[in-house]
Amino acid sequence: MRIGVFVCNCGTNIAGTVDTKRVASEALSFADVVYATNYMYTCSEPGQQEIQRAIGEHGLQGVVVAACSPRMHEPTFRRAVEKAGLNRYMFEMANIREHVSWIGNDREANTQKAIDLVRMAVAKLRFNNPLFSSKMPVNKRLLVIGGGVAGIQAALDCADGGMDVVMVERKQYIGGKMAKLDKTFPTIDCSSCILGPKMVDVSQKENITLYAASEIESISGYIGNFTVQIRKKATYVNWEACTGCGLCTEKCPSKKAADYFNEGLGAARAINIPFPQAIPKKAAIDAQFCRQLNGKKCGVCAKVCPVQAVDFEMKDSIVTEQVGAIIVATGYDLFDHSAYGEYGAGRYPDVISGIQYERILSASGPYGGHIRRPSDGKEPKDIVFISCVGSRDASVGRPYCSGICCMYIAKQAILTRDHLPESNSYVFYMDIRSPGKNYDEFVRRAQEEYGVQYIRGRVGKIYPRGDRMVVQGADTLLGVQVEVEADLVVLATGVESSAGAGELAEKLRISYDQYGFYMESHPKLRPVETNTAGVYLAGACQGPKDIPSSVAQGSAAASKVQSLFAHDTIETNPQVALVNERTCISCGKCIQVCPFGAIQWKELRGGIKKAEVLPTVCQGCGVCNATCPPKAIQLQHATDNQILAEVNELCA
Amino acid sequence: MERTNTLSIQQSRDNDFIREVEEASGQTVSKCYQCGNCMASCVYTFAYDYPVTQIMRLTQLGQRDTVLGSSSIWLCANCQACTTRCPQNIDVAQVMETLRVMSRKANTVSQRDIRVFYDEFLRSVKTFGRVFETGLLPVYNLRTKRPFTDFDLAPRLMWKGKLSFLPARIKKRKKIAQIFEVIKRDRFSKDGKARPEPLSSQTDI
Ligand SMILES: Cc1cc2nc3c(=O)[nH]c(=O)nc-3n(C[C@H](O)[C@H](O)[C@H](O)COP(=O)(O)OP(=O)(O)OC[C@H]3O[C@@H](n4cnc5c(N)ncnc54)[C@H](O)[C@@H]3O)c2cc1C
Ligand code: SF4
Ligand code: SF4
Ligand code: SF4
Ligand code: SF4
């Protein structure tokens, strides 16, 4: 084989601590290497042309590039050698940046290590074979997991483009957190007025199938061809029949059910429709509070329902859907402030969270849009807002900024003034984070036009005094302790990852950070892709986000799906396991160990059975390769011979 | 340092001071993001010349003289409210304690009375093996030139058995005194003299 080696300087990124010239000249002494050089930026247009020129001029049959991580530029160089007529798998990359120059300063040691890595790559390349991918049809249906504003946007964009969309939402209704908000910053437009029509669209579009009160049971397959099992949870109401008339709710005698939609501020019935604009507008029974389901005599709802939709015998059911791409938009949850003993640990009824205050402000909320305090229903006069509760606080394990609370506090303080012109609002803050368009102006307006008193400092504790509370904090700008007597305290509880985010990630085989937020493929250049092909992200499941950013990501993810679905077929990855039937001894061990069920029996003439790999199911993990006693099954592009050649060079 | 309107950062920033505080306290002062929770929680903020949040800030800025000369570090009750509340997990009370030790070593204790109290307290321990309040308090009062302060409390305290006429008799009083000697020698050893034997091998306390 005639091999060419190209060592990249990467400006000074590599050349700063590696003698790339020497690496190239050493490479000339390796077996089969007929050409070697170093280059300023090998990935640049002229850098690639240099490779292509050398392939033609020196009749190269294989190429090694010693540069950055293959995750960064392997596709670039594979394309480059392919253009010059080589098979894309006759290429190897040695990572001398992340693995060498960036992690050590000793020039001599670095250069030596770089030479070793290049020698290994050359040794492997000598055993490479051309590989060819085949084409698989793309199933042009999209699965959206999570029906918050991000998921809704993605679903509508794709449905508008003519694609079939399946949406799975675990709650009984779609809309996510936005459905609970009163008005939205920075324009103070009513949340349900702008979200409502989109929710209705989801329910009316022919090509959107909505599974509410449902969760993902399992996912198998790969980009273009996923099989998804969806668990439809028992709602005890047949939704095909239910018309959403609400008679059942009116008559249900269990009046103290948990009011999740109103964040515990109101009381719901055991059978209910969470809010008047709910989509789907269907009733469901909360089994925990239903008399009938807890062995008592009742069944009132079943009796009053004009269409006999109530079904106490209902069980969870599983449906299967086939899709080609998945957008994950599972949003976020909020920090539970009972961790803060100094703020009453959740025991003071008039110390509430920001999302509870949204429900209080909302005209469809538990108090009909009149600001009252939960303890005694009195109109508050002095309202204190405290920022960064469960955010930017290492002592409760939440060191990150939630990004949205500075803005929603300003909004809530403005709305408070609109509702109660005689009231006074105070905001304790550490910093004000308002970098969006028109955002800082909005916060200034709260202070300049609405007279909201901002105090720069954290609150040390809250304690009762009469029927009010004393909020004791600091004004660090003055260097004094301050106290404010308040009727109501609103805590800006921080954003955390959605409950169960980790388990869903494992089903999807995508990664998540230490706080449970899903990891994008690249923080700058691939913000809505994951490292699993065909799975995309949108909204706050990837990190705290406000509505404009969540919607933007929903549309971005949709456009990624549309460009995938613009193709009828996709190329399969040929780096999969392959069985040599002549050496396979039919022991079946590979079938047992394959975590993806990618190996099956194949019957030859005469009834002999041999293992066979389904190339589209195989994920290239190599477990079978390591297990097979006669080494009959080999992972292409990482065969035993290739790995051993590398190891031999390393040990030489 | 006088409070001035212009602080020349380069001229006044003492990097060694920051390093010394961090080494002795085991805390990273740059972690403080000036949220104010310590000063909001501290019961003595009203009495401090610099609230504890500002002590942290002055330390970040390497203002050795201001910090070591402040009254705050001596009024601190070491109640740990600051440490408990600090969102950045800084042991603020430990920083305050470190500053007291540094201030005493540098002889910059701003509160003469408090210094006298610390000194007399230790002297009493050295002499009697444990504090002898009935002896300590009059000496402290005399040295701080207010001989009759709290004098009226004495009979009630004696009645309740909180004060006694004679120092308590403890065993091995001399060994306690020895501790003081060892510590003194230990300090000298930093000036190039041989380190003493570890305490455990010298005594059997
Ligand atoms: C008090 C408060 C006030 C706010 N005010 C504003 C404002 O004025 N303006 C603004 O721009 N932003 C505001 N926000 C932020 C706004 O709520 C978010 O930006 C927005 O809701 C994010 O949308 P999302 O779709 O990513 O997530 P979500 O709204 O959380 O939606 C996620 C959906 O996915 C579902 N889900 C979760 N896990 C699963 C699963 N495993 N399977 C199926 N479904 C699942 C959830 O049930 C939910 O319906 C506010 C936030 C709060 C807390
Ligand atoms: S957005 Fe504001 S209130 Fe929320 S965590 Fe960040 S700084 Fe704190
Ligand atoms: S490489 Fe992994 S996924 Fe592929 S067949 Fe072997 S065990 Fe299964
Ligand atoms: S330990 Fe000292 S500084 Fe900290 S709160 Fe208590 S008195 Fe104040
Ligand atoms: S509580 Fe901690 S972070 Fe906040 S000002 Fe005090 S020392 Fe700094």
Short mmCIF file of C-alpha atoms in Angstrom, two decimals, chain A residues 177-482:
data_model
loop_
_atom_site.label_atom_id
_atom_site.label_comp_id
_atom_site.label_asym_id
_atom_site.label_seq_id
_atom_site.Cartn_x
_atom_site.Cartn_y
_atom_site.Cartn_z
CA LYS A 177 -45.56 25.51 31.75
CA MET A 178 -46.65 28.23 29.38
CA ALA A 179 -50.26 27.12 29.76
CA LYS A 180 -50.03 28.10 33.44
CA LEU A 181 -48.59 31.57 32.86
CA ASP A 182 -50.67 34.72 33.09
CA LYS A 183 -48.91 37.23 30.85
CA THR A 184 -45.48 37.00 29.26
CA PHE A 185 -42.41 39.22 29.23
CA PRO A 186 -41.24 41.41 27.65
CA THR A 187 -44.46 42.41 25.91
CA ILE A 188 -47.01 41.48 28.61
CA ASP A 189 -49.17 39.64 26.13
CA CYS A 190 -51.54 37.12 27.53
CA SER A 191 -50.02 33.66 27.54
CA SER A 192 -53.15 31.68 26.71
CA CYS A 193 -54.07 34.12 23.91
CA ILE A 194 -50.83 33.40 22.08
CA LEU A 195 -50.49 29.73 23.02
CA GLY A 196 -54.16 28.75 22.79
CA PRO A 197 -54.44 28.92 18.99
CA LYS A 198 -51.32 26.80 18.60
CA MET A 199 -52.74 24.18 20.96
CA VAL A 200 -55.95 24.11 18.98
CA ASP A 201 -53.94 23.68 15.77
CA VAL A 202 -52.26 20.62 17.23
CA SER A 203 -55.61 19.02 17.93
CA GLN A 204 -57.11 19.94 14.56
CA LYS A 205 -54.28 19.15 12.14
CA GLU A 206 -55.10 15.94 10.31
CA ASN A 207 -51.48 14.87 10.24
CA ILE A 208 -50.78 15.23 13.98
CA THR A 209 -51.58 12.27 16.20
CA LEU A 210 -51.67 13.35 19.84
CA TYR A 211 -51.17 10.93 22.70
CA ALA A 212 -51.79 12.90 25.91
CA ALA A 213 -51.52 11.21 29.33
CA SER A 214 -48.96 8.97 27.66
CA GLU A 215 -45.30 8.16 28.05
CA ILE A 216 -42.54 6.54 26.07
CA GLU A 217 -42.20 2.89 27.00
CA SER A 218 -39.32 1.93 24.73
CA ILE A 219 -37.50 3.01 21.60
CA SER A 220 -35.56 0.82 19.19
CA GLY A 221 -34.11 1.27 15.73
CA TYR A 222 -32.00 3.99 14.25
CA ILE A 223 -32.21 7.19 12.23
CA GLY A 224 -34.90 6.91 9.57
CA ASN A 225 -36.45 3.82 11.16
CA PHE A 226 -37.35 4.01 14.84
CA THR A 227 -39.97 1.83 16.48
CA VAL A 228 -41.58 3.47 19.49
CA GLN A 229 -43.80 1.90 22.10
CA ILE A 230 -46.09 4.36 23.85
CA ARG A 231 -47.81 3.68 27.14
CA LYS A 232 -51.27 5.26 27.22
CA LYS A 233 -52.00 5.69 30.89
CA ALA A 234 -55.40 4.77 32.22
CA THR A 235 -57.51 7.94 32.48
CA TYR A 236 -60.68 5.94 33.35
CA VAL A 237 -62.50 7.98 30.72
CA ASN A 238 -62.93 6.81 27.15
CA TRP A 239 -61.61 9.83 25.26
CA GLU A 240 -63.16 8.71 21.98
CA ALA A 241 -66.53 9.30 23.60
CA CYS A 242 -65.86 12.16 26.06
CA THR A 243 -67.12 15.49 24.76
CA GLY A 244 -65.53 17.62 27.48
CA CYS A 245 -68.91 18.82 28.73
CA GLY A 246 -67.70 18.79 32.36
CA LEU A 247 -70.88 17.40 33.92
CA CYS A 248 -68.91 14.70 35.70
CA THR A 249 -66.63 17.26 37.35
CA GLU A 250 -69.57 19.28 38.55
CA LYS A 251 -71.16 16.28 40.25
CA CYS A 252 -68.04 14.53 41.59
CA PRO A 253 -68.31 14.45 45.40
CA SER A 254 -64.54 14.13 45.95
CA LYS A 255 -63.80 17.83 46.20
CA LYS A 256 -60.36 17.84 47.75
CA ALA A 257 -58.25 16.33 45.01
CA ALA A 258 -54.81 17.81 44.34
CA ASP A 259 -55.01 20.79 42.04
CA TYR A 260 -51.79 20.27 40.10
CA PHE A 261 -52.65 22.80 37.44
CA ASN A 262 -53.08 25.56 40.05
CA GLU A 263 -49.92 24.47 41.84
CA GLY A 264 -51.80 23.36 44.93
CA LEU A 265 -53.56 26.69 45.49
CA GLY A 266 -57.05 25.47 44.70
CA ALA A 267 -58.85 22.19 45.06
CA ALA A 268 -59.88 20.01 42.16
CA ARG A 269 -62.37 17.18 41.83
CA ALA A 270 -61.19 13.61 41.41
CA ILE A 271 -62.50 13.67 37.84
CA ASN A 272 -61.59 16.84 36.09
CA ILE A 273 -60.52 18.84 33.07
CA PRO A 274 -57.60 20.96 34.33
CA PHE A 275 -58.55 24.25 32.67
CA PRO A 276 -61.26 25.51 30.30
CA GLN A 277 -58.96 25.79 27.25
CA ALA A 278 -57.29 22.40 27.82
CA ILE A 279 -56.26 20.44 24.75
CA PRO A 280 -57.39 17.73 24.55
CA LYS A 281 -60.50 18.85 26.37
CA LYS A 282 -61.14 15.52 28.00
CA ALA A 283 -61.84 14.50 31.56
CA ALA A 284 -59.59 12.14 33.50
CA ILE A 285 -59.84 10.56 36.92
CA ASP A 286 -57.09 11.06 39.49
CA ALA A 287 -57.14 7.53 40.91
CA GLN A 288 -55.65 8.67 44.20
CA PHE A 289 -58.76 10.70 45.07
CA CYS A 290 -61.56 8.77 43.34
CA ARG A 291 -63.96 7.12 45.78
CA GLN A 292 -65.01 4.35 43.45
CA LEU A 293 -61.41 3.42 42.63
CA ASN A 294 -60.60 3.33 46.33
CA GLY A 295 -63.25 0.76 47.15
CA LYS A 296 -65.95 3.16 48.31
CA LYS A 297 -69.38 3.42 46.80
CA CYS A 298 -69.76 6.21 44.28
CA GLY A 299 -69.76 6.05 40.48
CA VAL A 300 -71.60 9.38 40.27
CA CYS A 301 -69.61 10.53 37.23
CA ALA A 302 -70.45 7.36 35.33
CA LYS A 303 -74.12 7.95 36.06
CA VAL A 304 -74.19 11.59 34.95
CA CYS A 305 -72.00 11.25 31.87
CA PRO A 306 -74.36 11.68 28.89
CA VAL A 307 -72.15 9.55 26.63
CA GLN A 308 -71.16 6.78 29.10
CA ALA A 309 -67.49 7.61 28.71
CA VAL A 310 -66.42 6.73 32.27
CA ASP A 311 -64.73 3.33 32.48
CA PHE A 312 -63.49 2.26 35.93
CA GLU A 313 -62.00 -0.91 34.46
CA MET A 314 -59.63 0.94 32.14
CA LYS A 315 -55.98 -0.25 32.16
CA ASP A 316 -52.80 1.22 30.69
CA SER A 317 -52.36 0.20 27.07
CA ILE A 318 -49.39 0.10 24.74
CA VAL A 319 -49.40 1.34 21.16
CA THR A 320 -46.59 1.06 18.65
CA GLU A 321 -45.60 3.79 16.21
CA GLN A 322 -42.97 3.82 13.47
CA VAL A 323 -41.09 7.08 12.94
CA GLY A 324 -37.96 8.32 11.18
CA ALA A 325 -36.89 11.10 13.54
CA ILE A 326 -37.47 12.19 17.14
CA ILE A 327 -37.61 15.66 18.68
CA VAL A 328 -37.27 15.69 22.47
CA ALA A 329 -39.00 18.70 24.07
CA THR A 330 -39.64 17.57 27.63
CA GLY A 331 -39.03 20.95 29.23
CA TYR A 332 -38.15 21.55 32.85
CA ASP A 333 -39.35 21.41 36.42
CA LEU A 334 -38.98 23.87 39.27
CA PHE A 335 -36.81 23.72 42.37
CA ASP A 336 -38.68 22.78 45.53
CA HIS A 337 -38.06 25.61 47.99
CA SER A 338 -38.63 23.47 51.06
CA ALA A 339 -34.83 23.08 50.94
CA TYR A 340 -34.60 26.62 52.32
CA GLY A 341 -35.17 26.41 56.06
CA GLU A 342 -34.45 30.13 56.43
CA TYR A 343 -37.38 30.92 54.11
CA GLY A 344 -39.75 28.74 56.07
CA ALA A 345 -39.02 25.45 54.30
CA GLY A 346 -42.40 25.61 52.59
CA ARG A 347 -44.28 25.92 55.91
CA TYR A 348 -45.34 29.57 55.61
CA PRO A 349 -48.47 29.66 53.43
CA ASP A 350 -47.69 33.18 52.26
CA VAL A 351 -44.22 32.33 51.01
CA ILE A 352 -45.00 31.02 47.54
CA SER A 353 -43.18 30.18 44.32
CA GLY A 354 -43.19 32.24 41.14
CA ILE A 355 -45.28 29.71 39.27
CA GLN A 356 -47.89 29.80 42.07
CA TYR A 357 -47.98 33.57 41.72
CA GLU A 358 -48.62 33.15 37.97
CA ARG A 359 -51.70 31.13 38.86
CA ILE A 360 -52.81 33.82 41.33
CA LEU A 361 -52.40 36.50 38.67
CA SER A 362 -54.25 34.48 36.05
CA ALA A 363 -57.89 35.31 35.41
CA SER A 364 -58.59 31.58 35.09
CA GLY A 365 -56.60 30.84 38.23
CA PRO A 366 -57.82 29.76 41.67
CA TYR A 367 -58.66 33.33 42.79
CA GLY A 368 -60.13 34.48 39.50
CA GLY A 369 -57.23 36.85 38.87
CA HIS A 370 -57.57 38.80 42.13
CA ILE A 371 -54.33 39.01 44.04
CA ARG A 372 -54.95 37.53 47.44
CA ARG A 373 -52.70 35.74 49.82
CA PRO A 374 -53.22 32.03 50.38
CA SER A 375 -53.35 32.10 54.20
CA ASP A 376 -56.36 34.37 54.81
CA GLY A 377 -57.43 35.64 51.41
CA LYS A 378 -56.39 39.21 52.24
CA GLU A 379 -55.17 41.57 49.55
CA PRO A 380 -51.44 42.02 50.12
CA LYS A 381 -50.01 45.50 50.43
CA ASP A 382 -46.31 44.77 50.56
CA ILE A 383 -44.99 42.05 48.29
CA VAL A 384 -41.38 40.88 48.35
CA PHE A 385 -39.79 38.98 45.48
CA ILE A 386 -36.59 37.02 46.12
CA SER A 387 -34.43 36.01 43.18
CA CYS A 388 -32.05 33.07 42.78
CA VAL A 389 -33.84 30.62 45.08
CA GLY A 390 -32.41 27.28 44.02
CA SER A 391 -30.27 28.97 41.40
CA ARG A 392 -26.69 30.18 41.64
CA ASP A 393 -26.56 28.49 45.00
CA ALA A 394 -23.85 25.88 45.37
CA SER A 395 -25.04 25.05 48.88
CA VAL A 396 -28.19 23.43 47.48
CA GLY A 397 -26.41 21.89 44.50
CA ARG A 398 -27.71 24.36 41.93
CA PRO A 399 -24.77 26.57 40.93
CA TYR A 400 -26.21 27.60 37.55
CA CYS A 401 -28.36 30.60 36.64
CA SER A 402 -31.93 29.78 35.63
CA GLY A 403 -31.93 32.60 33.14
CA ILE A 404 -35.67 33.35 33.22
CA CYS A 405 -36.45 34.44 36.78
CA CYS A 406 -34.96 37.95 36.72
CA MET A 407 -37.31 38.65 33.86
CA TYR A 408 -40.42 37.02 35.26
CA ILE A 409 -39.94 38.76 38.61
CA ALA A 410 -39.91 42.11 36.82
CA LYS A 411 -43.02 41.04 34.93
CA GLN A 412 -44.82 39.90 38.05
CA ALA A 413 -43.92 43.10 39.90
CA ILE A 414 -45.30 45.17 37.02
CA LEU A 415 -48.50 43.11 36.90
CA THR A 416 -48.86 43.43 40.66
CA ARG A 417 -48.83 47.19 40.32
CA ASP A 418 -51.44 46.95 37.56
CA HIS A 419 -53.70 44.80 39.75
CA LEU A 420 -53.11 46.64 43.01
CA PRO A 421 -52.02 50.24 42.37
CA GLU A 422 -51.71 50.87 46.12
CA SER A 423 -49.32 48.00 46.73
CA ASN A 424 -45.56 48.15 47.06
CA SER A 425 -43.24 45.60 45.47
CA TYR A 426 -39.67 44.91 46.56
CA VAL A 427 -37.18 42.76 44.70
CA PHE A 428 -34.11 41.30 46.39
CA TYR A 429 -31.58 40.41 43.69
CA MET A 430 -27.91 39.55 43.32
CA ASP A 431 -27.53 40.48 39.67
CA ILE A 432 -30.09 41.27 37.02
CA ARG A 433 -29.79 39.02 34.00
CA SER A 434 -31.71 40.55 31.14
CA PRO A 435 -29.71 40.15 27.95
CA GLY A 436 -32.56 39.59 25.46
CA LYS A 437 -33.96 42.07 23.00
CA ASN A 438 -35.93 44.73 24.88
CA TYR A 439 -35.35 42.84 28.12
CA ASP A 440 -33.22 45.33 30.05
CA GLU A 441 -35.57 48.13 29.06
CA PHE A 442 -38.34 46.05 30.56
CA VAL A 443 -36.56 45.70 33.89
CA ARG A 444 -35.79 49.42 33.89
CA ARG A 445 -39.47 50.14 33.30
CA ALA A 446 -40.38 48.10 36.35
CA GLN A 447 -38.14 50.38 38.40
CA GLU A 448 -38.68 53.72 36.72
CA GLU A 449 -42.34 53.60 35.76
CA TYR A 450 -43.82 51.08 38.14
CA GLY A 451 -41.85 52.11 41.22
CA VAL A 452 -40.66 48.62 42.04
CA GLN A 453 -38.02 48.88 44.77
CA TYR A 454 -34.98 46.82 43.81
CA ILE A 455 -32.59 45.92 46.64
CA ARG A 456 -29.21 44.50 45.82
CA GLY A 457 -28.59 41.69 48.29
CA ARG A 458 -29.70 38.28 49.39
CA VAL A 459 -32.27 37.53 52.03
CA GLY A 460 -30.94 35.85 55.16
CA LYS A 461 -34.23 34.80 56.66
CA ILE A 462 -37.98 35.28 56.79
CA TYR A 463 -39.88 35.11 60.07
CA PRO A 464 -43.44 35.86 61.10
CA ARG A 465 -44.46 39.07 62.90
CA GLY A 466 -48.15 39.28 63.66
CA ASP A 467 -49.96 38.28 60.51
CA ARG A 468 -47.13 39.60 58.39
CA MET A 469 -43.60 38.40 57.73
CA VAL A 470 -40.28 40.09 58.23
CA VAL A 471 -37.87 39.66 55.36
CA GLN A 472 -34.36 40.27 56.63
CA GLY A 473 -31.75 40.88 54.00
CA ALA A 474 -28.82 43.00 52.99
CA ASP A 475 -28.42 46.05 50.84
CA THR A 476 -24.86 45.42 49.78
CA LEU A 477 -24.69 48.69 47.89
CA LEU A 478 -25.16 50.57 51.14
CA GLY A 479 -23.50 47.96 53.30
CA VAL A 480 -26.43 47.73 55.69
CA GLN A 481 -28.82 45.11 56.87
CA VAL A 482 -32.37 45.81 55.75
#
